[in-house]
Coordinates of C-alpha atoms and ligand atoms in Angstrom, one line a residue:
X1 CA 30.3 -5.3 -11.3
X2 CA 27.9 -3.3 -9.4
X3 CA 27.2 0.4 -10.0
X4 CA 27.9 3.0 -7.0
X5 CA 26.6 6.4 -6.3
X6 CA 29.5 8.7 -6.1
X7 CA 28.8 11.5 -5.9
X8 CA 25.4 14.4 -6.2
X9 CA 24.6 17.9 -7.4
X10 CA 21.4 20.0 -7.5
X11 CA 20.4 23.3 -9.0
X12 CA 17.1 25.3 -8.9
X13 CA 16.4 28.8 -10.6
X14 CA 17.0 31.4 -8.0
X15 CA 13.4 33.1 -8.3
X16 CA 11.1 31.8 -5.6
X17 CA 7.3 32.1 -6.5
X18 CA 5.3 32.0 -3.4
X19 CA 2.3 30.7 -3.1
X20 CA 1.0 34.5 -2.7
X21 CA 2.7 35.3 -5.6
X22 CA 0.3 33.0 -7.6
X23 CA -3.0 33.6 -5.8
X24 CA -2.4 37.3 -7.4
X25 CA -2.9 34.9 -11.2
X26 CA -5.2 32.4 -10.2
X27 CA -8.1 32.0 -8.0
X28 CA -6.0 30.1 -4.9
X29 CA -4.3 30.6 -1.8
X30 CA -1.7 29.7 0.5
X31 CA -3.9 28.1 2.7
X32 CA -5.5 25.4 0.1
X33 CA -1.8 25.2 -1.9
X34 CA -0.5 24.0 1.8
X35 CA -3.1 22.0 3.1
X36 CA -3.6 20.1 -0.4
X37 CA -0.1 19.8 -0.8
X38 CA 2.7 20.9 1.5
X39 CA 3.7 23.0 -1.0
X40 CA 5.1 26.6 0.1
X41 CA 6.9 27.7 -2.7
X42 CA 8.5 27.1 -5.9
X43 CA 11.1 28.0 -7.9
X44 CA 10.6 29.7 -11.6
X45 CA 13.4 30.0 -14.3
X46 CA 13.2 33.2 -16.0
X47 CA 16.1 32.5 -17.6
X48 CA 18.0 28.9 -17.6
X49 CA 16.3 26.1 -19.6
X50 CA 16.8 22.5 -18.6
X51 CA 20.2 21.8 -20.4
X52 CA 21.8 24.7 -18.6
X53 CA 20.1 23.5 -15.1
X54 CA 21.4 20.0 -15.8
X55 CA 24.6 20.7 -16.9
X56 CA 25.1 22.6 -13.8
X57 CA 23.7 19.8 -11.3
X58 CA 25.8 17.9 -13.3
X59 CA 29.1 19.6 -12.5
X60 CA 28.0 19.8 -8.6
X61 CA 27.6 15.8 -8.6
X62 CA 31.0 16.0 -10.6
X63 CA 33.0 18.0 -7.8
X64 CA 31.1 16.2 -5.2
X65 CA 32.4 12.7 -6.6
X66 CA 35.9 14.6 -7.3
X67 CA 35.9 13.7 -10.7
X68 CA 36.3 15.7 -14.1
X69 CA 33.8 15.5 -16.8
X70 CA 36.9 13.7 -19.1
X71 CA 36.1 10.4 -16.9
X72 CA 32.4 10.4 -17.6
X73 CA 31.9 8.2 -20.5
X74 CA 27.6 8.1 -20.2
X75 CA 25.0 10.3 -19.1
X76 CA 21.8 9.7 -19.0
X77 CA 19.2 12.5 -18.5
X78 CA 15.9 11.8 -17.9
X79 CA 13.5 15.2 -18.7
X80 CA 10.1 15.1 -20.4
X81 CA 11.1 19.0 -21.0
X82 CA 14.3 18.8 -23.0
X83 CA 14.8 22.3 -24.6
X84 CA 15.3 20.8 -28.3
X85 CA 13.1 18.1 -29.7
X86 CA 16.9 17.4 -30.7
X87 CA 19.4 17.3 -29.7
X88 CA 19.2 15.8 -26.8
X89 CA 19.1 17.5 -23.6
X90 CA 22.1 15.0 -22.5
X91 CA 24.3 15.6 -25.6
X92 CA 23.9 19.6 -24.8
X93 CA 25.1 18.7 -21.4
X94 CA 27.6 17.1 -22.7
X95 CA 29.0 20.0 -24.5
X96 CA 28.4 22.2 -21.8
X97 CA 30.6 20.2 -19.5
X98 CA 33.3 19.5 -21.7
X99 CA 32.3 15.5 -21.3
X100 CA 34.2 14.8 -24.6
X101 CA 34.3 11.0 -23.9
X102 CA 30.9 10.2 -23.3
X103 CA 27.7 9.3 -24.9
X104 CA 24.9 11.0 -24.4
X105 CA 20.9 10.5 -24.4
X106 CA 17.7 10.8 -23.0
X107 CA 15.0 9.5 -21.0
X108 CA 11.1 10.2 -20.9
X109 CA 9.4 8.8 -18.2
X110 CA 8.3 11.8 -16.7
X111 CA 8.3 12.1 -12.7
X112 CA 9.8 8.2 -12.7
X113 CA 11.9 9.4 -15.1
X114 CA 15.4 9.5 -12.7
X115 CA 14.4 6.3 -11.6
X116 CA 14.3 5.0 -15.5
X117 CA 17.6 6.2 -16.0
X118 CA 19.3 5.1 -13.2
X119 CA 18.2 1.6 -14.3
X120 CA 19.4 2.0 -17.3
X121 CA 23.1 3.3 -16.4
X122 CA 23.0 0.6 -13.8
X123 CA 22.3 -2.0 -16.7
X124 CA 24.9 -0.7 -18.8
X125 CA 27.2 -0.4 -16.1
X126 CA 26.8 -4.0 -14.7
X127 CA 26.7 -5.4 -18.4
X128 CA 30.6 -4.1 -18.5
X129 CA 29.8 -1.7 -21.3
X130 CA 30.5 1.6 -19.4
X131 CA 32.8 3.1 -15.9
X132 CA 31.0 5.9 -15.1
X133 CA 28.0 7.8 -15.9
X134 CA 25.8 10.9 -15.1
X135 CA 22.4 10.4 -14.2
X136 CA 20.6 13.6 -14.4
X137 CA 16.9 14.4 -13.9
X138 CA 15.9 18.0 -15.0
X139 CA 12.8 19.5 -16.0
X140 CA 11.7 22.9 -16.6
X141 CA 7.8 22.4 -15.9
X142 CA 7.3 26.8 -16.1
X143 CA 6.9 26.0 -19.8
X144 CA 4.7 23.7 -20.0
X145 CA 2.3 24.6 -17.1
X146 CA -1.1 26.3 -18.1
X147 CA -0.5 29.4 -16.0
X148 CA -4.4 30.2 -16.1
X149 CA -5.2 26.7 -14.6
X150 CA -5.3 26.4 -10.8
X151 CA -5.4 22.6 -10.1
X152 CA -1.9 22.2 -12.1
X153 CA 0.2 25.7 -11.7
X154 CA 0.8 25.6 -8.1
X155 CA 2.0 22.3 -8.1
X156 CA 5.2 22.5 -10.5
X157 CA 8.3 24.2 -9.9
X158 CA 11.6 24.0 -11.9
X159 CA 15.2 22.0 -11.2
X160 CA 17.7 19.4 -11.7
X161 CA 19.6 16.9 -9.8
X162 CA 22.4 14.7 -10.4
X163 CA 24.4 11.7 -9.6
X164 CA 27.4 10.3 -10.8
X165 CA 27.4 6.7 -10.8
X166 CA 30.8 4.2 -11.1
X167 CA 31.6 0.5 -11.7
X168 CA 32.5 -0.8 -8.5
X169 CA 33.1 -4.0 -6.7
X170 CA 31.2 -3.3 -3.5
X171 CA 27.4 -3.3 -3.5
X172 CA 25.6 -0.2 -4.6
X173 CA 22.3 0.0 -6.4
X174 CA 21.3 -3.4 -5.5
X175 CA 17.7 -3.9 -7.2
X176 CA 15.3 -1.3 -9.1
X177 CA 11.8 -2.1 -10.5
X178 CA 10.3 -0.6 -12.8
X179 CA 6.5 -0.6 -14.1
X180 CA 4.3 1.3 -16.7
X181 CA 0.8 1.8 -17.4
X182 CA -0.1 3.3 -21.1
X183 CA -3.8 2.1 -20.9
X184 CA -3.8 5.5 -18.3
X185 CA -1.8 7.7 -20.5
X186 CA -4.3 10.2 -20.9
X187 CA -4.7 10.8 -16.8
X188 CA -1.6 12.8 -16.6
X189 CA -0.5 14.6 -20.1
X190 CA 0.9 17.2 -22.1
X191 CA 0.6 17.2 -26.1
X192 CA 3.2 18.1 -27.9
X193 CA 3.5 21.6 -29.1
X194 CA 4.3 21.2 -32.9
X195 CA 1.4 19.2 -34.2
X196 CA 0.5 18.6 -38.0
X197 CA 2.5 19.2 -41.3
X198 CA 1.1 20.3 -45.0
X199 CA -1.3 17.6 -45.6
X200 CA -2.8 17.5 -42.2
X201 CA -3.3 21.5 -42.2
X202 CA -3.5 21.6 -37.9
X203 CA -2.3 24.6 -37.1
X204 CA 0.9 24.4 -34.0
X205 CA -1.0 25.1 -31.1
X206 CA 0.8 24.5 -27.7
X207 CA 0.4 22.3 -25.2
X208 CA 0.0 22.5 -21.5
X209 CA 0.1 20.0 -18.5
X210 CA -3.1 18.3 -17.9
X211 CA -4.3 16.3 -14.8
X212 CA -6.9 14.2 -13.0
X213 CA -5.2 15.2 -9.9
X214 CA -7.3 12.6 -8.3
X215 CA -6.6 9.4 -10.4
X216 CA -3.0 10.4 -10.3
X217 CA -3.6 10.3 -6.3
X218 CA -5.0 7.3 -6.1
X219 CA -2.6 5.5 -8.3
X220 CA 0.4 7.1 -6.3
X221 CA -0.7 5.7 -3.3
X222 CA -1.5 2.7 -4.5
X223 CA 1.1 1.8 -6.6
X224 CA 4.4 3.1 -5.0
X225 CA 4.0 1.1 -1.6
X226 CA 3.1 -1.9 -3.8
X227 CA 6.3 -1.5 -5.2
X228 CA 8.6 -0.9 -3.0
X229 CA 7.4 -3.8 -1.0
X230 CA 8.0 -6.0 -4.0
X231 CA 11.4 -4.7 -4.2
X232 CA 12.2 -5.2 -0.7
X233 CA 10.8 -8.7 -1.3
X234 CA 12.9 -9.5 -4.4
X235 CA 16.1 -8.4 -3.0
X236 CA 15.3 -9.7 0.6
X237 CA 15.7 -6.8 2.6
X238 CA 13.5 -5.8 5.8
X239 CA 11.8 -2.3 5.5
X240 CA 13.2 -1.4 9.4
X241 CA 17.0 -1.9 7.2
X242 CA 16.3 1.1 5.1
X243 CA 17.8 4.7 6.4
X244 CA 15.3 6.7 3.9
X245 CA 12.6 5.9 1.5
X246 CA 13.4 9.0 -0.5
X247 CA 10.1 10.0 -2.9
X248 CA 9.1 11.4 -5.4
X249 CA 8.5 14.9 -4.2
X250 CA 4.5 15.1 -5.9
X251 CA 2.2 16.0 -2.5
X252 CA 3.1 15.7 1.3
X253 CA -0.3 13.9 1.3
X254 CA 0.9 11.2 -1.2
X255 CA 3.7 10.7 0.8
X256 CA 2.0 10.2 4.2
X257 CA -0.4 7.7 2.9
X258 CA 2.6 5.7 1.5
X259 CA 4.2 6.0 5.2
X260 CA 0.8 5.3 6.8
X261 CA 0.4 2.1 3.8
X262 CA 3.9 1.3 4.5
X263 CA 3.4 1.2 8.1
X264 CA 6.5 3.5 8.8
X265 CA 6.7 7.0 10.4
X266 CA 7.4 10.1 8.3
X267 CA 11.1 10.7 9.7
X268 CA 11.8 7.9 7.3
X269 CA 10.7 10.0 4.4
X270 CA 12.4 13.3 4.1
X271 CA 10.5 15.9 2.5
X272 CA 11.9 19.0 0.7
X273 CA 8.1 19.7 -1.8
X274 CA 7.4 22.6 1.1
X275 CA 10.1 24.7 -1.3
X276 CA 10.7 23.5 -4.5
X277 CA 6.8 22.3 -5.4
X278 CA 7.0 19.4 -7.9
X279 CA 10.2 19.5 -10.0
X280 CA 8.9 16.5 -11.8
X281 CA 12.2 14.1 -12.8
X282 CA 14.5 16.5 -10.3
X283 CA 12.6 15.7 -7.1
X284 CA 14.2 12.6 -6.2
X285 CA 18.0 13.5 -7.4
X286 CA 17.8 16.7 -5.7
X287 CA 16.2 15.5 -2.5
X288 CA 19.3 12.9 -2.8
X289 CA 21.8 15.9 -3.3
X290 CA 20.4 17.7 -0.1
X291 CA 20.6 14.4 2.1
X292 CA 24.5 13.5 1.1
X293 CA 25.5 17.0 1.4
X294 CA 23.9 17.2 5.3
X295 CA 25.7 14.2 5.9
X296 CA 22.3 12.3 6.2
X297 CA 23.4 9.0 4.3
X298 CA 26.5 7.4 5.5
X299 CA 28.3 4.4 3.7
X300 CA 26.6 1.6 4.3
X301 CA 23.1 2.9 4.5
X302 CA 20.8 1.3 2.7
X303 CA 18.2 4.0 0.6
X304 CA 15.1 3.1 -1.8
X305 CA 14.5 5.6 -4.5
X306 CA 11.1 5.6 -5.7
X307 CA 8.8 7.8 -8.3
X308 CA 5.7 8.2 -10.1
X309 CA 4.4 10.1 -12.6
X310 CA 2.6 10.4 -16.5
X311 CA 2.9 7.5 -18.5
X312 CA 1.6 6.3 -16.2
X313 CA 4.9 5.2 -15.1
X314 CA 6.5 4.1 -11.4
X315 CA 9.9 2.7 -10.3
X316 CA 12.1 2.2 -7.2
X317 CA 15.3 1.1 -6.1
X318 CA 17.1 -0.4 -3.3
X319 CA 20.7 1.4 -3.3
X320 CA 23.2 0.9 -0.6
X321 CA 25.5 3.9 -0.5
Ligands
LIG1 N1 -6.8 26.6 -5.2 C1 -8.0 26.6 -4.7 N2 -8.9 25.7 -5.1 C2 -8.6 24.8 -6.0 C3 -7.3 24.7 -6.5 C4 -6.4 25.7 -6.1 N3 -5.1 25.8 -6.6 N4 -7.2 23.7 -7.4 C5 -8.4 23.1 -7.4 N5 -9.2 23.7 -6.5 C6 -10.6 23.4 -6.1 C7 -11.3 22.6 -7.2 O1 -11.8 23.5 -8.2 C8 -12.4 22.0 -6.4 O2 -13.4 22.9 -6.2 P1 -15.0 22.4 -6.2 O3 -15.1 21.5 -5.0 O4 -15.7 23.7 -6.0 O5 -15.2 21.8 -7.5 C9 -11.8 21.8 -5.0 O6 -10.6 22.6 -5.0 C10 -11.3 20.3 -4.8 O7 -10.6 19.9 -5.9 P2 -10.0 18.5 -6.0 O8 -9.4 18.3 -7.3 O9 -11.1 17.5 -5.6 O10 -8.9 18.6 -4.8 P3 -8.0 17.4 -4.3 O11 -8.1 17.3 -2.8 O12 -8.0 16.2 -5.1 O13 -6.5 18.1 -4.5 C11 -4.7 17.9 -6.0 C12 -6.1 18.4 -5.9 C13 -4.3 18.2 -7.4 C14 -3.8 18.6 -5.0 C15 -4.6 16.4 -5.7 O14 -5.6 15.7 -6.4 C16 -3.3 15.8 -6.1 O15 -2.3 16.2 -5.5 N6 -3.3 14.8 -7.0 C17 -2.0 14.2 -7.4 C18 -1.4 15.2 -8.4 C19 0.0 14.9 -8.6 O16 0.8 14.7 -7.7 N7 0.4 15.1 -9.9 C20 1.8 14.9 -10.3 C21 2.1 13.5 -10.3 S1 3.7 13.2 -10.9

């Protein structure tokens, strides 16, 4: 058996923080947000959390893959923002769906973390144990970001993407890789918020995202071609065969050294950063949603998935859709 993308869904909050709108909180401006990053704008939830985001990507990927959440019998969400420490943001998709005959869990893996997941429903779904899952990446970053620090607030917006994924006889996600680093945990973090208990005495204090943007940079660049070249190795395919090398959505500059590394031009790497920012485990499923639904991928065409992010973690894979 071999597991087949059938179908995607996206949401984002519907309030769009411009890049304006943030150089009125922090010491920034469009100008060095867009020449840093290719980011425009972002959007904000002031309102959904990450279940309720999921759960609706969830039933777009649903509708798009015309099934009903009574055939689903996994879903796998990968967040490093889940609104509960339990439960789990799946199992509160679940119930928000109406998914009554799946099992539910999560993923942390941060920005890779789709990428995690999808290996992991494609494992389950190969090994015979399961017909068809949700794979969701959602994150609501807003609540995490330290809104008086400049080198990490403009770079994070909210989201959630999803895919629904089937046993299937004909090829689908062909090959994933997957890597992690913990040695380099502390390059991209955020401590949790409830820390200590009576014996310790620490006092909660919350935590916020925090960066060596330029570690993280060099990694990403480094890494990511590495890997996808590895996988197109392992699975003997020719780079020139693949449609899209669809990204993790961090910085347009990431992405253009990985074309430049990669040797291919940036119409092979569809971008969509310029107005969502970094949606952290939602880049890559929503950039996916936004390709299907404009007709982009066609059966047949072969797509890698890759991602990086905190951990530090990476992964791609070589799906034929
Ligand atoms: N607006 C204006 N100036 C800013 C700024 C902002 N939002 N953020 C940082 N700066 C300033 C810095 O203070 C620094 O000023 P200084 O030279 O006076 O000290 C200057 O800009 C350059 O900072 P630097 O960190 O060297 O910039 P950079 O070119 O490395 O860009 C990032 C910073 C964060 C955009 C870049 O390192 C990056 O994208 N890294 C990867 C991060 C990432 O993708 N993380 C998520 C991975 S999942």
């Amino acid at each position: 058996m071999r597991t087949k993308i059938i179908g995607t869904g996206s949401f984002a909050p519907a309030r769009v923080v411009t890049n304006d709108d943030l150089a009125e909180i922090v010491e920034t401006s469009d100008e060095w947000i867009r020449t840093r990053t290719g980011i425009g704008q972002r959007r904000i939830s002031d309102g959904p959390g990450t279940a309720v985001m999921a759960a609706e990507a969830a039933r777009q990927a649903m509708e798009n893959g015309g099934i009903g959440p009574e055939d689903i019998d996994l879903i796998i969400t990968a967040t490093s923002t889940s609104d509960y420490c339990f439960p789990s943001t799946a199992c509160e998709v679940q119930g928000m769906i109406g998914a009554v005959n799946a099992v539910g869990y999560d993923i942390s893996a941060a920005c890779s973390g789709f990428i995690f997941a999808l290996n992991a429903a494609d494992a389950l779904i190969r090994a015979g144990m399961y017909q068809r899952g949700l794979v969701i990446g959602a994150d609501n970053l807003s609540k995490i970001v330290d809104w008086a620090d400049r080198s990490t607030c403009v770079l994070f917006g909210d989201g959630a993407g999803a895919a629904v994924v089937e046993a299937s006889r004909e090829e689908g996600v062909i090959r994933t890789i997957l890597g992690s680093d913990g040695c380099k945990a502390s390059v991209l973090k955020c401590q949790s918020r409830t820390m200590g208990n009576f014996l310790t005495g620490d006092k909660p204090e919350p935590g916020y995202i925090s960066m060596e943007g330029q570690e993280v940079f060099k990694f990403a660049v480094k890494k990511v071609p590495e890997c996808i070249q590895n996988l197109l190795a392992d699975s003997g395919t020719d780079l020139k065969d693949v449609k899209y090398l669809i990204l993790h959505q961090a910085n347009y500059r990431i992405c253009e050294s990985i074309a430049k590394r990669l040797k291919v031009s940036m119409d092979k790497i569809p971008m969509n950063i310029e107005r969502y920012g970094n949606t952290s485990g939602a880049t890559i499923p929503m950039l996916l949603d936004e390709l299907n639904r404009e007709g982009k991928i066609k059966p047949g065409d072969k797509v890698v998935l890759a991602g990086f992010g905190a951990g530090l973690t990476w992964g791609a894979s070589l799906v034929q859709w």
